[in-house]
Coordinates of N, CA and C and ligand atoms in Angstrom, one line a residue:
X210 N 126.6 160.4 100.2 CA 125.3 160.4 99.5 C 124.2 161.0 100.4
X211 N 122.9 161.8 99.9 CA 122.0 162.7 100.9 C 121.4 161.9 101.3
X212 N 121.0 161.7 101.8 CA 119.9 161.5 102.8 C 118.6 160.3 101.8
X213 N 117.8 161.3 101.3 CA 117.1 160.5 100.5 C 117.8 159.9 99.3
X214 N 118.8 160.3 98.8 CA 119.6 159.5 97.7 C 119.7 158.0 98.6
X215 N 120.1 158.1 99.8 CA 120.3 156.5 100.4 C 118.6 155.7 100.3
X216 N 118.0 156.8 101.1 CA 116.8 155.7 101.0 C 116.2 155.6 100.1
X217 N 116.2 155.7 98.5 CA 115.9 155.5 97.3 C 116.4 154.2 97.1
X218 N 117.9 154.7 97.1 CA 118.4 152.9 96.7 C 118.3 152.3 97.6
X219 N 118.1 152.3 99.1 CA 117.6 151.5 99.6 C 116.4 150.4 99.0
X220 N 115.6 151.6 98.6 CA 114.4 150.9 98.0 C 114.3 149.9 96.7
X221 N 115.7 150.7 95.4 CA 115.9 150.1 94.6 C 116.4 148.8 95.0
X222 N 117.7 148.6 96.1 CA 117.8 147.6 96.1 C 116.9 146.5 96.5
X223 N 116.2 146.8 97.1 CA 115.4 145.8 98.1 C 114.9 145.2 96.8
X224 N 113.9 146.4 96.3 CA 112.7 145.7 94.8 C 113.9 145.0 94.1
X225 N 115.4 145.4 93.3 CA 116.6 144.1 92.9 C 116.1 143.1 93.5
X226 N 116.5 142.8 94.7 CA 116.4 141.7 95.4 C 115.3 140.8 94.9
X227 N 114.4 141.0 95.4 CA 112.9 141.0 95.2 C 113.1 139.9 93.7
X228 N 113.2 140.5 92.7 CA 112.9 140.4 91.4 C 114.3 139.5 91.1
X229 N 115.2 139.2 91.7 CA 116.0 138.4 91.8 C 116.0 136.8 92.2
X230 N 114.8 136.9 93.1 CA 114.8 135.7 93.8 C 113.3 135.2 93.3
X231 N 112.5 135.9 92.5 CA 111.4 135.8 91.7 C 111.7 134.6 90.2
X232 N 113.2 135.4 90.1 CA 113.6 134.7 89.0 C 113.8 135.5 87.9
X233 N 113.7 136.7 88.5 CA 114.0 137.8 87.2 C 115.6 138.4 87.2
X234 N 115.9 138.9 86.5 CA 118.0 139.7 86.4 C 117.2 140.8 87.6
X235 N 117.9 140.7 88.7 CA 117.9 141.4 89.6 C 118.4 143.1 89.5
X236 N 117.6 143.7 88.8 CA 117.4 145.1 88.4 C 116.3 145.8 89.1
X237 N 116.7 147.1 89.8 CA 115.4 147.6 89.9 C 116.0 149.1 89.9
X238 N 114.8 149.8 89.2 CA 114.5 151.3 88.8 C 113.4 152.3 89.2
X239 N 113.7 152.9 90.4 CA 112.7 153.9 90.9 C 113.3 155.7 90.4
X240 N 112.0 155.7 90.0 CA 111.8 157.6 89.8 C 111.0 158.2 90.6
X241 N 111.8 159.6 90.9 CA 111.3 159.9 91.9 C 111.4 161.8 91.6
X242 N 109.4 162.2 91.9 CA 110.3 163.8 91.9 C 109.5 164.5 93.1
X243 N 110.9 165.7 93.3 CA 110.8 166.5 94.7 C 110.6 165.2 96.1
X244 N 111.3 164.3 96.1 CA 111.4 163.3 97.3 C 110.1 162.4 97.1
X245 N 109.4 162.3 96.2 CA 108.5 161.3 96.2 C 108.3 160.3 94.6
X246 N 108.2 158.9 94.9 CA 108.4 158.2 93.9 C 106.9 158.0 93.0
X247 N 107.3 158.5 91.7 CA 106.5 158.8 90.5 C 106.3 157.6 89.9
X248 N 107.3 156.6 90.0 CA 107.3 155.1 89.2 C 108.1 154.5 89.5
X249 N 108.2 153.0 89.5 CA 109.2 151.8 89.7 C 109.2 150.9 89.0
X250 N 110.0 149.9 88.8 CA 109.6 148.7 88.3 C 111.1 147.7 88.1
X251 N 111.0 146.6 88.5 CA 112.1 145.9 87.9 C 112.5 145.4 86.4
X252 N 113.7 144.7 86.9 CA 113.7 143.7 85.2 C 112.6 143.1 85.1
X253 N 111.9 142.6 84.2 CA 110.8 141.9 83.4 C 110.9 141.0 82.3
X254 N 112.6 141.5 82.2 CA 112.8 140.5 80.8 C 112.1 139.0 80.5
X255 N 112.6 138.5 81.5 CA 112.7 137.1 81.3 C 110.9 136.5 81.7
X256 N 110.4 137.6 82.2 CA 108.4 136.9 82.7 C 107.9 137.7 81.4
X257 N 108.4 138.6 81.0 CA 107.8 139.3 79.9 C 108.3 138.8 78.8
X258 N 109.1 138.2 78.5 CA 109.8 137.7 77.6 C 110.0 138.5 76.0
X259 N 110.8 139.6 76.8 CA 110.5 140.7 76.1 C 112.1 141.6 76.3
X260 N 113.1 141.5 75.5 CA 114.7 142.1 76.1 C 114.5 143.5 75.9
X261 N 113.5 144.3 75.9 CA 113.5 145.8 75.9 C 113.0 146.3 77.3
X262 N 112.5 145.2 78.1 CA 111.5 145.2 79.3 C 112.8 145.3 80.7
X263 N 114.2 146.5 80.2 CA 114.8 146.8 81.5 C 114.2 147.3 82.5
X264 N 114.7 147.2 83.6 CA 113.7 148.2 84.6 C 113.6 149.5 84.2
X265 N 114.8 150.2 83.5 CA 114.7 151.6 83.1 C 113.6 151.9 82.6
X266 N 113.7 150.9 81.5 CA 113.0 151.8 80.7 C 111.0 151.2 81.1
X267 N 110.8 150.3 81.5 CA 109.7 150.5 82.1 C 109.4 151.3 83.2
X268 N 110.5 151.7 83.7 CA 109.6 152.6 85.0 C 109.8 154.1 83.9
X269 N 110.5 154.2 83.2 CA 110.4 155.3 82.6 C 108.9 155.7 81.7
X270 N 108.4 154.3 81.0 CA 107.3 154.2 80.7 C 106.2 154.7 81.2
X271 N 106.3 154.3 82.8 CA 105.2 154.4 83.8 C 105.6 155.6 84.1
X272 N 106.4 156.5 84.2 CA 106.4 157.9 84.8 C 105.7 158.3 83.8
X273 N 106.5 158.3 82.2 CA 106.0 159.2 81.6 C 104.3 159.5 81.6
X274 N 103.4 157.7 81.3 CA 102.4 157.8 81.1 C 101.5 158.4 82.8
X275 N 102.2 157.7 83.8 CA 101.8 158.7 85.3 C 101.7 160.1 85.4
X276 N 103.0 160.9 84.4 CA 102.8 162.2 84.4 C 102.2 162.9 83.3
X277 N 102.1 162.4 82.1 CA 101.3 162.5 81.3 C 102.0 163.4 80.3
X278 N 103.4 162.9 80.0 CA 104.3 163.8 79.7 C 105.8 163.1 79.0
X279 N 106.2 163.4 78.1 CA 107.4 162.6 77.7 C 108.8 163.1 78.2
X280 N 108.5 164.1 79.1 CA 109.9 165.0 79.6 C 109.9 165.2 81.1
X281 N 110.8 164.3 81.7 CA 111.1 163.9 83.3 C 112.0 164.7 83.5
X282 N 112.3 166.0 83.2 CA 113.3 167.0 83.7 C 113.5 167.1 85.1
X283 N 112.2 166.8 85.9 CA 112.2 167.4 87.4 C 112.3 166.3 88.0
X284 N 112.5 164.9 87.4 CA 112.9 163.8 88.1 C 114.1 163.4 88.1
X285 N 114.5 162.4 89.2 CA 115.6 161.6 89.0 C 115.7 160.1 89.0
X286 N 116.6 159.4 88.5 CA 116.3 158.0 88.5 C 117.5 157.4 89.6
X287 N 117.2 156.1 90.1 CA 118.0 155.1 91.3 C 117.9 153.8 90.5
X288 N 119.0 153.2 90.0 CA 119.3 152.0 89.6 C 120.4 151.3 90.6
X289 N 120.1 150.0 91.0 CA 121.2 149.5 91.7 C 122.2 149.5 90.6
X290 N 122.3 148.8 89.5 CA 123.3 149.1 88.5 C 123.7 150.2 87.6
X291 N 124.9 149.9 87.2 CA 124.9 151.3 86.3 C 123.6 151.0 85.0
X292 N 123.4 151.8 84.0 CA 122.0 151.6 83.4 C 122.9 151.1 82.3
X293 N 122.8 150.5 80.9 CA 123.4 150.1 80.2 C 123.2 150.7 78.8
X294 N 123.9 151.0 77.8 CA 123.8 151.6 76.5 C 122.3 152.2 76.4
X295 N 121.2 150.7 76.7 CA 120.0 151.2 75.4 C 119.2 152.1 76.8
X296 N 119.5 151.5 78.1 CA 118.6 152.7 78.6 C 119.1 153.6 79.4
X297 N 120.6 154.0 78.7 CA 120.9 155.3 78.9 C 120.5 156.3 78.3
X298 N 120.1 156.0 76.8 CA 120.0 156.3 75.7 C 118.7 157.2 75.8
X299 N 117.6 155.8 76.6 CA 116.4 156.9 76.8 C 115.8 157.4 78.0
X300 N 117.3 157.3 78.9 CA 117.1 158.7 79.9 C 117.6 159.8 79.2
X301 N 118.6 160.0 78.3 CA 118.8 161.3 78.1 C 117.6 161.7 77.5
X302 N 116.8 161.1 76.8 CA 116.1 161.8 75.9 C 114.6 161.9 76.5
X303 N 114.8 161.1 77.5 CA 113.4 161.3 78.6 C 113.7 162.7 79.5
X304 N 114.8 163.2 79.5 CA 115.1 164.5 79.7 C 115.6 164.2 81.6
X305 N 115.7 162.7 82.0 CA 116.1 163.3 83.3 C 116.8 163.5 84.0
X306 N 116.7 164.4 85.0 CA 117.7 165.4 85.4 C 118.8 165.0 86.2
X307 N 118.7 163.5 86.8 CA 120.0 163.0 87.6 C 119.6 161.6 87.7
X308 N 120.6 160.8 87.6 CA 121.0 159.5 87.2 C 121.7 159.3 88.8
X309 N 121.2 158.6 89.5 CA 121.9 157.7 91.0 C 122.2 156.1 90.5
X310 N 123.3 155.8 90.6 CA 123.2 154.7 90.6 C 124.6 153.6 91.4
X311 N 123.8 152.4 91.6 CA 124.8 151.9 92.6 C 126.2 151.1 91.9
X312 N 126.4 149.6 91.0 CA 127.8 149.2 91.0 C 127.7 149.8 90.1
X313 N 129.2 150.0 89.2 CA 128.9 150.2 87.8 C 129.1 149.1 86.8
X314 N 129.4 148.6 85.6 CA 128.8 147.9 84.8 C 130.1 148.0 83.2
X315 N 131.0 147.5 83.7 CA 132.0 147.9 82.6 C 131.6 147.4 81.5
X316 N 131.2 146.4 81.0 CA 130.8 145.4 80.1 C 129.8 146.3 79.1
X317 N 128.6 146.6 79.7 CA 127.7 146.7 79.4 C 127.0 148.3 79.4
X318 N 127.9 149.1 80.6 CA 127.5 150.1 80.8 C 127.4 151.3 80.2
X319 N 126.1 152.4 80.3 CA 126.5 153.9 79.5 C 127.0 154.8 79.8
X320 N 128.1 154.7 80.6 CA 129.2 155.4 81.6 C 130.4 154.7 80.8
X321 N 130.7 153.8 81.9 CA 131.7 153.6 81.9 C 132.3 152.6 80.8
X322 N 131.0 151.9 79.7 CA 131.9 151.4 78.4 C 131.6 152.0 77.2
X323 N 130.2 153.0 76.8 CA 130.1 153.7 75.8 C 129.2 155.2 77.1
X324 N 130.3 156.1 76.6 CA 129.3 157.6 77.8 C 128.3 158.3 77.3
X325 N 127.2 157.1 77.0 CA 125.9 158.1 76.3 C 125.4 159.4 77.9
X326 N 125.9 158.9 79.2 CA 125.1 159.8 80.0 C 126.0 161.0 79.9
X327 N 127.1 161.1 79.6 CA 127.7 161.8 79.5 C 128.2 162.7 78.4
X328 N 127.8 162.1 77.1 CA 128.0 163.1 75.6 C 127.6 163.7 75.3
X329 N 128.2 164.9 75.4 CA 128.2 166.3 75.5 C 127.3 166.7 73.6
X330 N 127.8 165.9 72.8 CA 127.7 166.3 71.7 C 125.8 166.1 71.4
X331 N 125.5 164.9 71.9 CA 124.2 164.8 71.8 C 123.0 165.7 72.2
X332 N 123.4 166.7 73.0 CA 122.3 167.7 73.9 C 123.0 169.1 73.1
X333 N 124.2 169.4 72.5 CA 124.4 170.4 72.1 C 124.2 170.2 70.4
X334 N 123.7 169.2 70.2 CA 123.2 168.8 68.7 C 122.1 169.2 68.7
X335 N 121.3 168.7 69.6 CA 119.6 168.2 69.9 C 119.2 168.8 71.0
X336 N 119.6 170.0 71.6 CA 118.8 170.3 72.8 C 117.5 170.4 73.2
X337 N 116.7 169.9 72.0 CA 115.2 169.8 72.3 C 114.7 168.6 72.4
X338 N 115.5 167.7 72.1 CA 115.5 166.7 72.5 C 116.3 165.8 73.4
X339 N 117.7 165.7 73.9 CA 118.2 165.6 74.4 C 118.7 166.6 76.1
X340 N 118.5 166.5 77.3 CA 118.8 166.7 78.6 C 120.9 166.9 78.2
X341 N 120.8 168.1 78.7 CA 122.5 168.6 78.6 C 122.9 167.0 79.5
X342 N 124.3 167.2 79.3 CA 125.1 165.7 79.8 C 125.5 165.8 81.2
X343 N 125.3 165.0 81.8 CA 125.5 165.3 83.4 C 126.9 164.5 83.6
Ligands
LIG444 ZN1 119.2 148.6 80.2

């Protein structure tokens, strides 16, 4: 892993941690472009009381509205976990360009139990909407 790929999830992990012992599902999600972080945020589910409030997809929120822009192509995301179906779903279509992530997530995961980060069919259906499959 490069260099700043470690100290990203370094960071991811820590904020996990953090939001772990807060009392939150110990999730955290930092974006970051050209080596510097655009947005973060952990799980929030359970203070927000709100099951759409992954860390994905809130820090994705906060980039997009930070960049002012619905298409993160030049960013990348750091999840300590693998990211799971629904916010795989809207990194492809948030367009970003690389997915780091730390355990992976058989159960639940968009890899490894349904491959939204990976279906080829979705970006060659929708390339204007959909980020080709990495
Ligand atoms: Zn999720």
């Amino acid at each position: 892993m490069a260099e700043l790929d470690q100290l990203m999830m370094k960071h991811c992990i820590s904020i996990a941690k953090a939001s772990g012992k807060a009392g939150e599902y110990p999730y955290g999600a930092v974006i970051c472009r050209d080596g510097v972080i655009v947005a973060e945020s952990v799980n929030r589910v359970t203070h927000d009381r709100n099951v759409t409030h992954h860390a994905e997809l809130v820090a994705i929120s906060l980039a997009e509205e930070s960049l002012g822009t619905i298409s993160l192509d030049d960013c990348e995301i750091y999840v300590n976990a693998e990211p799971c179906a629904f916010c795989s779903y809207a990194i492809r279509e948030s367009r970003i360009r690389r997915v780091v992530y730390g355990v992976s997530s058989p159960h639940m995961g968009g890899v490894s139990k349904w491959n939204i980060l990976g279906d080829v069919d979705l970006s060659r259906s929708m390339p204007e909407v959909f980020r080709t499959a990495s």
